[in-house]
XYZ file of C-alpha atoms in Angstrom:
521
model
C -119.389 131.639 91.169
C -119.215 129.290 88.345
C -121.891 127.200 90.047
C -124.525 129.900 90.386
C -127.475 130.210 88.025
C -127.984 133.041 85.702
C -130.246 134.764 87.935
C -127.659 134.739 90.789
C -124.613 135.532 88.734
C -126.536 138.253 86.987
C -127.057 139.876 90.416
C -123.699 139.357 91.493
C -122.506 141.265 88.368
C -124.975 144.199 88.863
C -123.773 144.423 92.389
C -120.009 144.614 91.444
C -119.077 141.361 93.362
C -117.576 140.105 90.126
C -116.905 141.869 86.757
C -117.867 140.292 83.482
C -114.210 140.016 82.251
C -113.322 138.189 85.572
C -116.351 135.768 85.145
C -115.115 135.104 81.234
C -111.546 134.417 82.498
C -112.880 131.853 85.214
C -114.941 130.081 82.280
C -111.931 130.106 79.946
C -109.693 128.695 82.618
C -112.197 125.725 83.186
C -112.690 125.223 79.558
C -109.015 124.453 79.376
C -109.131 122.191 82.621
C -111.915 120.287 81.158
C -110.573 120.115 77.539
C -110.437 116.272 77.846
C -114.459 116.335 77.846
C -114.183 117.384 74.174
C -117.169 119.702 74.671
C -115.939 122.401 72.453
C -114.779 122.460 69.021
C -113.996 126.072 68.806
C -113.134 128.140 71.826
C -113.566 131.896 70.844
C -110.963 132.989 73.577
C -110.179 136.601 72.140
C -113.759 137.333 71.142
C -115.261 136.262 74.473
C -112.836 138.681 76.283
C -113.556 141.470 73.883
C -117.244 141.054 74.517
C -116.693 140.733 78.422
C -114.810 144.034 78.271
C -117.661 145.523 76.473
C -120.123 144.410 78.921
C -117.966 145.671 81.761
C -118.047 149.023 80.353
C -121.847 148.982 80.404
C -121.969 147.807 83.822
C -119.702 150.610 84.866
C -122.066 153.197 83.207
C -125.109 151.441 85.066
C -126.506 150.438 81.450
C -126.645 146.487 81.132
C -128.406 145.316 78.089
C -130.566 142.626 79.479
C -130.547 139.453 81.758
C -127.729 137.998 79.790
C -125.511 140.911 79.615
C -121.885 139.649 80.593
C -123.119 136.098 80.927
C -120.845 133.347 79.041
C -122.870 131.097 76.791
C -121.939 128.466 74.100
C -123.574 127.635 70.940
C -123.870 124.356 69.080
C -121.715 123.974 65.944
C -124.616 123.803 63.368
C -125.633 127.380 64.132
C -124.124 129.793 61.660
C -121.820 132.178 63.298
C -120.278 135.263 61.639
C -116.496 135.055 61.085
C -116.397 131.915 63.193
C -115.839 128.511 61.751
C -119.003 126.299 61.638
C -118.488 122.731 61.014
C -121.197 120.659 61.846
C -118.519 118.174 62.966
C -118.048 117.195 59.503
C -115.425 117.315 57.090
C -117.878 118.622 54.530
C -117.984 121.965 56.322
C -114.542 122.052 58.088
C -113.150 125.386 57.260
C -116.460 127.139 56.430
C -116.946 130.528 57.927
C -120.461 131.960 57.623
C -120.946 135.577 56.682
C -123.759 135.959 58.992
C -125.082 135.069 62.632
C -128.124 132.741 63.085
C -131.107 134.705 64.382
C -131.051 132.931 67.956
C -127.198 133.681 68.118
C -127.605 137.383 67.079
C -130.391 137.708 69.711
C -127.884 136.399 72.492
C -125.171 138.800 71.312
C -127.695 141.642 71.055
C -128.525 140.949 74.848
C -124.696 141.231 75.609
C -124.148 137.460 76.252
C -120.458 136.535 75.910
C -119.800 133.709 73.310
C -117.045 131.038 74.869
C -117.184 128.940 71.710
C -118.873 126.492 69.381
C -119.875 123.015 70.835
C -119.336 119.369 69.572
C -122.092 117.213 68.154
C -122.818 114.230 66.078
C -121.925 114.904 62.647
C -124.819 117.062 60.877
C -126.694 116.360 64.208
C -127.165 112.819 63.179
C -126.997 110.533 66.242
C -128.116 110.297 69.992
C -124.730 109.988 71.757
C -122.475 112.791 70.558
C -119.975 110.144 69.321
C -119.935 110.489 65.666
C -118.114 113.655 65.219
C -114.774 114.159 63.270
C -113.432 115.849 66.353
C -114.055 112.668 68.417
C -116.662 111.999 70.917
C -117.915 114.136 74.012
C -117.418 112.749 77.478
C -120.142 113.035 80.177
C -118.839 115.371 82.944
C -120.764 113.207 85.628
C -118.303 110.407 84.787
C -115.477 112.536 86.374
C -117.583 114.082 89.303
C -116.966 113.238 93.061
C -120.457 111.574 92.966
C -119.270 108.929 90.585
C -115.824 108.244 91.593
C -114.988 105.870 94.514
C -112.063 106.189 96.721
C -109.986 104.464 94.210
C -110.672 107.084 91.544
C -112.612 104.489 89.464
C -115.231 105.389 87.102
C -118.827 104.230 87.180
C -119.172 100.393 87.022
C -115.663 100.131 88.477
C -113.510 100.593 85.398
C -110.467 102.477 84.911
C -109.771 102.212 81.212
C -109.724 105.463 79.050
C -112.916 104.476 77.210
C -114.979 103.513 80.560
C -116.951 106.569 80.725
C -120.576 107.731 80.029
C -121.661 109.213 76.860
C -123.430 112.674 77.067
C -126.369 111.713 74.663
C -126.905 113.499 71.624
C -126.798 115.056 69.090
C -126.188 118.399 71.221
C -123.787 116.543 73.601
C -121.209 119.183 73.676
C -123.594 121.853 74.490
C -125.038 119.867 77.506
C -121.596 119.059 78.782
C -120.384 122.803 78.473
C -123.224 123.825 80.803
C -122.927 120.650 83.147
C -119.123 121.211 83.544
C -119.785 124.911 84.622
C -117.924 126.445 81.705
C -120.948 128.341 80.814
C -124.281 129.308 82.131
C -126.316 128.518 79.042
C -126.027 126.993 75.585
C -127.944 126.503 72.325
C -128.542 122.946 71.090
C -131.044 121.919 68.295
C -133.838 119.631 68.644
C -135.153 117.365 65.935
C -136.225 114.183 67.723
C -134.881 114.763 71.264
C -131.187 116.042 70.467
C -131.682 118.817 73.348
C -133.558 116.917 75.854
C -131.624 113.568 75.516
C -128.351 115.065 76.389
C -129.460 117.384 78.871
C -131.067 114.342 80.749
C -127.811 112.460 80.734
C -125.678 115.593 81.792
C -128.055 116.406 84.741
C -129.193 119.777 83.452
C -132.235 121.342 82.126
C -133.205 121.057 78.531
C -136.114 122.864 76.814
C -137.583 122.251 73.355
C -139.844 125.161 72.733
C -143.266 124.881 70.535
C -142.259 124.554 66.877
C -142.362 128.098 65.324
C -141.696 130.075 68.490
C -138.101 130.440 67.730
C -136.359 131.212 64.508
C -134.420 128.447 62.597
C -132.764 131.052 60.372
C -129.207 130.190 60.371
C -129.417 126.838 61.999
C -127.972 124.337 59.321
C -131.041 122.269 58.878
C -131.588 118.422 59.540
C -135.051 118.006 59.152
C -137.041 121.380 58.406
C -140.437 120.373 59.484
C -139.047 119.156 62.885
C -135.887 121.254 63.708
C -136.218 123.521 66.794
C -133.480 125.485 68.667
C -133.101 124.086 71.962
C -132.140 125.904 75.213
C -129.797 124.233 77.913
C -129.343 125.677 81.376
C -128.747 124.617 84.986
C -132.163 125.725 86.329
C -135.814 125.903 85.071
C -135.963 129.605 85.815
C -132.849 130.271 83.678
C -134.252 128.460 80.526
C -137.373 130.770 81.025
C -135.007 133.818 81.104
C -133.199 132.804 77.986
C -136.437 131.825 75.919
C -138.832 134.667 76.946
C -136.328 137.524 77.709
C -134.124 136.786 74.630
C -134.900 134.220 71.873
C -138.655 134.073 71.317
C -140.336 136.042 68.725
C -141.197 136.244 64.886
C -138.538 136.394 62.367
C -139.201 137.675 58.918
C -136.013 135.542 57.602
C -138.040 132.113 58.795
C -141.453 131.741 57.370
C -141.946 128.826 59.993
C -141.920 131.283 62.893
C -145.416 132.374 64.280
C -146.319 135.884 65.117
C -147.081 135.140 68.485
C -147.372 137.808 71.320
C -144.140 138.022 73.321
C -144.787 137.923 76.990
C -142.286 137.580 79.864
C -142.291 134.307 81.827
C -142.685 134.903 85.258
C -142.041 131.586 87.582
C -143.188 132.257 90.871
C -141.314 130.831 93.903
C -144.528 129.616 95.667
C -146.247 127.359 93.159
C -149.541 125.544 93.866
C -150.046 122.452 91.556
C -153.398 121.319 93.063
C -155.439 122.593 90.155
C -153.607 120.945 87.352
C -153.773 117.398 85.848
C -150.819 115.340 85.112
C -151.127 112.722 82.486
C -149.046 109.487 82.526
C -148.882 107.591 79.157
C -149.384 103.969 79.560
C -147.619 103.042 76.238
C -144.496 104.749 77.831
C -143.689 101.684 79.791
C -141.494 100.758 76.777
C -139.127 97.765 76.890
C -135.637 98.458 77.888
C -137.018 101.228 80.429
C -134.593 100.670 83.422
C -136.209 99.776 86.834
C -134.512 102.970 88.532
C -136.195 105.130 85.965
C -139.550 103.531 86.271
C -139.130 103.971 89.994
C -138.291 107.580 89.966
C -141.043 108.101 87.415
C -143.694 106.726 89.707
C -142.412 108.519 92.784
C -142.313 111.943 91.064
C -146.211 111.113 90.063
C -146.590 110.480 93.698
C -145.067 113.963 94.640
C -147.719 115.695 92.112
C -150.276 113.659 93.794
C -149.490 114.262 97.298
C -149.452 118.151 96.467
C -152.954 117.839 95.234
C -152.277 117.453 91.546
C -154.683 115.073 89.673
C -152.678 112.274 88.150
C -154.330 110.275 85.561
C -153.163 107.481 82.989
C -153.675 108.401 79.451
C -153.454 106.281 76.316
C -151.414 107.418 73.268
C -151.952 104.319 70.960
C -149.786 105.375 68.125
C -146.748 105.764 70.189
C -145.178 102.451 68.792
C -145.505 103.561 65.112
C -144.164 107.243 65.871
C -140.639 106.229 65.786
C -140.941 104.425 62.400
C -142.629 107.531 61.146
C -140.019 109.716 62.452
C -137.155 107.987 60.849
C -138.761 107.736 57.347
C -139.762 111.550 57.385
C -136.230 112.341 58.806
C -134.209 110.463 56.141
C -136.370 111.933 53.496
C -135.674 115.476 54.484
C -132.052 114.645 55.306
C -131.469 113.563 51.693
C -133.297 116.792 50.410
C -130.973 119.044 52.719
C -127.758 117.273 52.119
C -128.262 117.859 48.276
C -126.803 121.218 48.698
C -123.386 119.967 49.631
C -121.900 119.258 46.132
C -118.521 120.632 46.271
C -119.431 123.531 43.854
C -120.412 126.303 45.946
C -118.987 125.971 49.398
C -117.739 123.504 51.843
C -115.358 120.437 51.137
C -114.414 119.673 47.587
C -112.570 116.609 46.477
C -109.386 116.786 44.482
C -110.976 114.236 41.792
C -111.561 116.406 38.704
C -112.079 113.999 35.719
C -115.664 115.144 35.474
C -118.236 117.326 37.259
C -120.031 114.032 37.972
C -117.002 112.243 39.490
C -116.090 115.153 41.574
C -119.583 115.453 42.971
C -119.757 111.704 43.997
C -116.239 111.760 45.317
C -116.886 115.090 47.664
C -120.036 113.468 49.227
C -118.218 110.107 49.770
C -115.009 112.047 51.419
C -117.045 114.635 53.123
C -119.740 112.877 54.712
C -119.345 109.939 57.553
C -120.927 106.446 57.238
C -124.119 107.665 58.995
C -124.824 110.742 56.912
C -124.133 108.676 53.664
C -126.527 105.867 54.977
C -129.365 108.145 55.710
C -128.890 110.258 52.336
C -129.254 106.838 50.678
C -132.188 105.723 52.627
C -133.985 108.979 52.185
C -133.302 109.004 48.309
C -134.715 105.706 48.145
C -137.926 106.688 50.153
C -138.199 109.817 47.729
C -137.985 107.714 44.307
C -141.395 108.315 42.519
C -142.734 104.833 42.997
C -141.728 104.794 46.639
C -142.793 108.182 47.765
C -146.770 107.494 48.248
C -146.013 104.140 49.600
C -143.718 105.569 52.448
C -143.118 109.384 52.784
C -146.997 110.202 52.154
C -148.280 107.331 54.389
C -145.757 108.468 57.328
C -146.950 112.054 57.033
C -150.563 110.972 57.432
C -149.862 108.774 60.146
C -147.500 110.862 62.051
C -148.605 114.385 61.515
C -152.335 113.685 61.472
C -152.945 110.645 63.418
C -150.326 110.557 66.218
C -150.268 114.317 66.491
C -154.035 114.603 66.755
C -153.912 112.144 69.842
C -151.262 113.719 71.523
C -152.417 117.235 71.314
C -155.907 116.055 72.330
C -154.460 114.329 75.528
C -152.287 117.529 76.153
C -155.369 119.626 76.157
C -157.174 117.257 78.371
C -154.413 116.936 80.873
C -152.491 119.998 80.308
C -149.000 118.247 80.810
C -147.791 114.784 80.582
C -145.163 113.383 82.470
C -142.740 110.829 81.038
C -139.261 109.521 81.083
C -136.697 111.260 78.868
C -134.522 108.469 78.277
C -134.813 104.584 78.948
C -131.775 104.565 81.330
C -129.207 106.826 82.718
C -126.258 107.561 80.555
C -124.644 104.650 78.911
C -120.883 104.002 79.064
C -119.137 104.732 75.864
C -117.924 100.990 75.239
C -121.348 99.765 75.549
C -123.118 102.477 73.623
C -120.694 101.848 70.488
C -121.469 98.223 70.241
C -124.733 99.224 68.571
C -124.933 100.974 65.076
C -126.032 104.715 64.886
C -129.343 103.844 63.526
C -130.351 101.187 66.273
C -129.157 103.382 69.067
C -130.964 106.670 67.793
C -134.273 104.383 67.519
C -133.860 103.360 71.268
C -132.847 106.797 72.465
C -135.236 108.840 70.695
C -138.245 106.735 71.774
C -139.741 109.078 74.519
C -138.631 112.504 72.728
C -139.335 112.379 69.064
C -143.201 112.327 69.388
C -143.028 115.878 70.771
C -141.435 117.087 67.657
C -143.995 115.209 65.634
C -146.804 117.269 67.333
C -144.677 120.392 67.520
C -145.363 120.873 71.137
C -143.067 122.212 73.899
C -141.358 119.880 76.503
C -138.600 120.240 79.041
C -136.565 117.694 80.848
C -135.434 118.122 84.405
C -133.124 115.994 86.417
C -134.679 114.307 89.408
C -132.351 111.863 90.948
C -128.938 110.056 90.788
C -129.046 106.254 89.657
C -127.033 103.732 91.588
C -124.249 104.280 89.011
C -124.354 107.972 90.448
C -125.189 109.309 87.073
C -128.429 111.603 86.482
C -131.876 110.335 85.897
C -134.106 112.839 84.223
C -137.854 113.074 83.552
C -139.920 114.919 80.753
C -142.889 117.268 80.976
C -144.884 117.900 77.647
C -147.157 120.946 77.247
C -149.720 122.509 75.029
C -148.538 124.593 72.153
C -147.387 127.972 72.993
C -148.026 127.329 76.581
C -144.228 127.713 78.011
C -145.532 129.558 80.990
C -147.591 126.918 82.205
C -145.052 124.013 81.302
C -142.077 125.659 83.028
C -144.276 126.764 85.985
C -144.836 123.002 86.596
C -141.064 122.114 85.873
C -140.009 124.831 88.321
C -142.231 123.349 90.820
C -140.476 119.789 90.374
C -137.017 121.195 90.407
C -138.012 122.792 93.830
C -139.239 119.418 95.134
C -136.403 117.125 94.200
C -133.460 119.469 94.965
C -131.090 117.903 92.336
C -127.253 118.493 93.330
C -124.990 120.500 91.683
C -122.022 118.524 89.830
C -118.775 118.420 91.855
C -115.775 118.183 89.645
C -112.881 117.528 91.819
C -109.472 119.394 91.207
C -111.184 121.154 88.247
C -112.825 124.313 89.590
C -112.743 126.496 92.749
C -115.066 125.801 95.518
C -118.334 127.414 94.307
C -120.759 129.519 96.555
C -123.340 127.024 97.587
C -126.612 128.955 98.494
C -129.678 126.840 98.782
C -130.859 127.837 95.287
C -127.591 127.053 93.661
C -127.832 123.174 94.861
C -130.959 122.889 92.686
C -130.174 122.606 88.980
C-alpha cells in the first residue's frame, strides 16, 4: 500500500480497503525503520495519529475533505508550523516554535493531509547536498535499495564503510528522501536555485518548482525573497498536479508576491499526443562535468519525443555561463539582509555573552550560524556596501533579471518547453561530495536549475533511468510562466514512456502492491 501513488491510495481510502489510521501507522513504522536515513528532524507521531483519526471519522461519514484527506505528507523544516518546532537545521532556531502555520502548510491541513513530521535540510537551505545540518547529513534511500546492493551487500561503487553512501542533494534532501523511502506520499520543499528539483532528481522522484507567485511564501523562512518558491515532491507527475492545483495554488493576501491568477484544475489525460509540441534543447547545457550517461539519456529522451512526432530543435541561451554568477551575487546579498533578523534579541538562539549588546549580538551570530551561513552573510554584506552595490548587485540584477530572463522566456515562448539535465551526474557519494566546499558544490549542482528561478518560470524534474551505479538519472522540463498544465502534461507523457521503477528497500517495508501504474514514479 505504501508504494502506491496518491491517486491510488486515495481511492483505497474511499473504498475502505485501508483506513487513514492504518495508513498513518504503516508510515510511522517505516519512519522508525529508516531512521538511519536522517530524513526527519521532528516526527509528529501524536499529531499524525490524531489527524488520521479525524480523517477516519470523515470517511466513515462519507464526507472526505479533498484529494489529500488522510494522506501522509511531510514538510521541510523551514516552513513555519504552529506549535511544532521549526529549526531550519540551525542552532539559531533550535527550540523555536512558531505561533502560526505557513500558508501552504495550512492549505495541506485544511484538505485533511496527515503531517508526519518536519524534514532535514542544509542549514537555512544553504547547500546542495543536505550535508550541512546540525542534525547530520541525509542519506539517499537508493544507496540502500536492492537495485544498488550486490549479493555481498555492498553499497554503490563497492564500498562498505558507513560513509560510503550517496547524498540526496539539497537543500530539501530530507523531503526528497522521505517521499523516496515511502514514509509519506508527498512533501514540501523550498526551491531558490534548484533545492527541490536537485534532491528529487537524486532520489528518483518528481520535483515541481511552480511559477514564482503561484504559491504563497508566507511562513516560509526566507533565503532569497525574489527567488524562493515552495516546491512539491511526489512519486508521480499526476500526484504533483493534484497537490499543486487541487490544494496549494492561489493568491494569498499575506504574501504580496502571489499573483491573483485563476485557479483551475489540472487534468492530465492518460492518452497524450505530443506531436503538436516543440521541445527545445539548449546547446549551452552541454556543460563541463556533464556525465556521459546523463548526456546519453538526455539524447535518448529527445529521440523519444521525435519518434512521437514532436518537433525537437536546438536553441541557444547565451547568458547561461553568466547566470550562476549573477545568481550567487544576488543570493548572498539577500541572505545578508534576511539573516540580519537573527540578533539574539527577539527570538531564537541567544549567546550567554552579556558584556554589551554589541558583544552579545556578535557572539550570537557566531555561535548560532555555521561556517556556510556566516560566509554568505559576510559576502553579502560586502556586496551591499555603498561603493560595491552598484558595481556588483545592480549590475547582476540587470544581467540576470533583464538579460538572461528575457532570453529564457523568449525561447520558452517559441519552443513552449525546454528539455535539459537536472544535475551533471547521478547522486554523488558522501565521501566524494564533501571533498569540495559548500560554495563550489552549490555552483556545480545548481548550474542547470537556478536559471529557472532567475526567470520565475515553472520546471519539473522526472526520473528517466538508472545509471550504471544503479542510482537515478533525471531530466528537467522547463515551461512557460503559469502554464503548469501544459508542462505537467508533457512530463506525464515522459513518465509513461520511461516507466521508472519504484524503489525497493530490502527488509524495510512490506511487499507493496505493484500495479502497472505504481511501477512508474
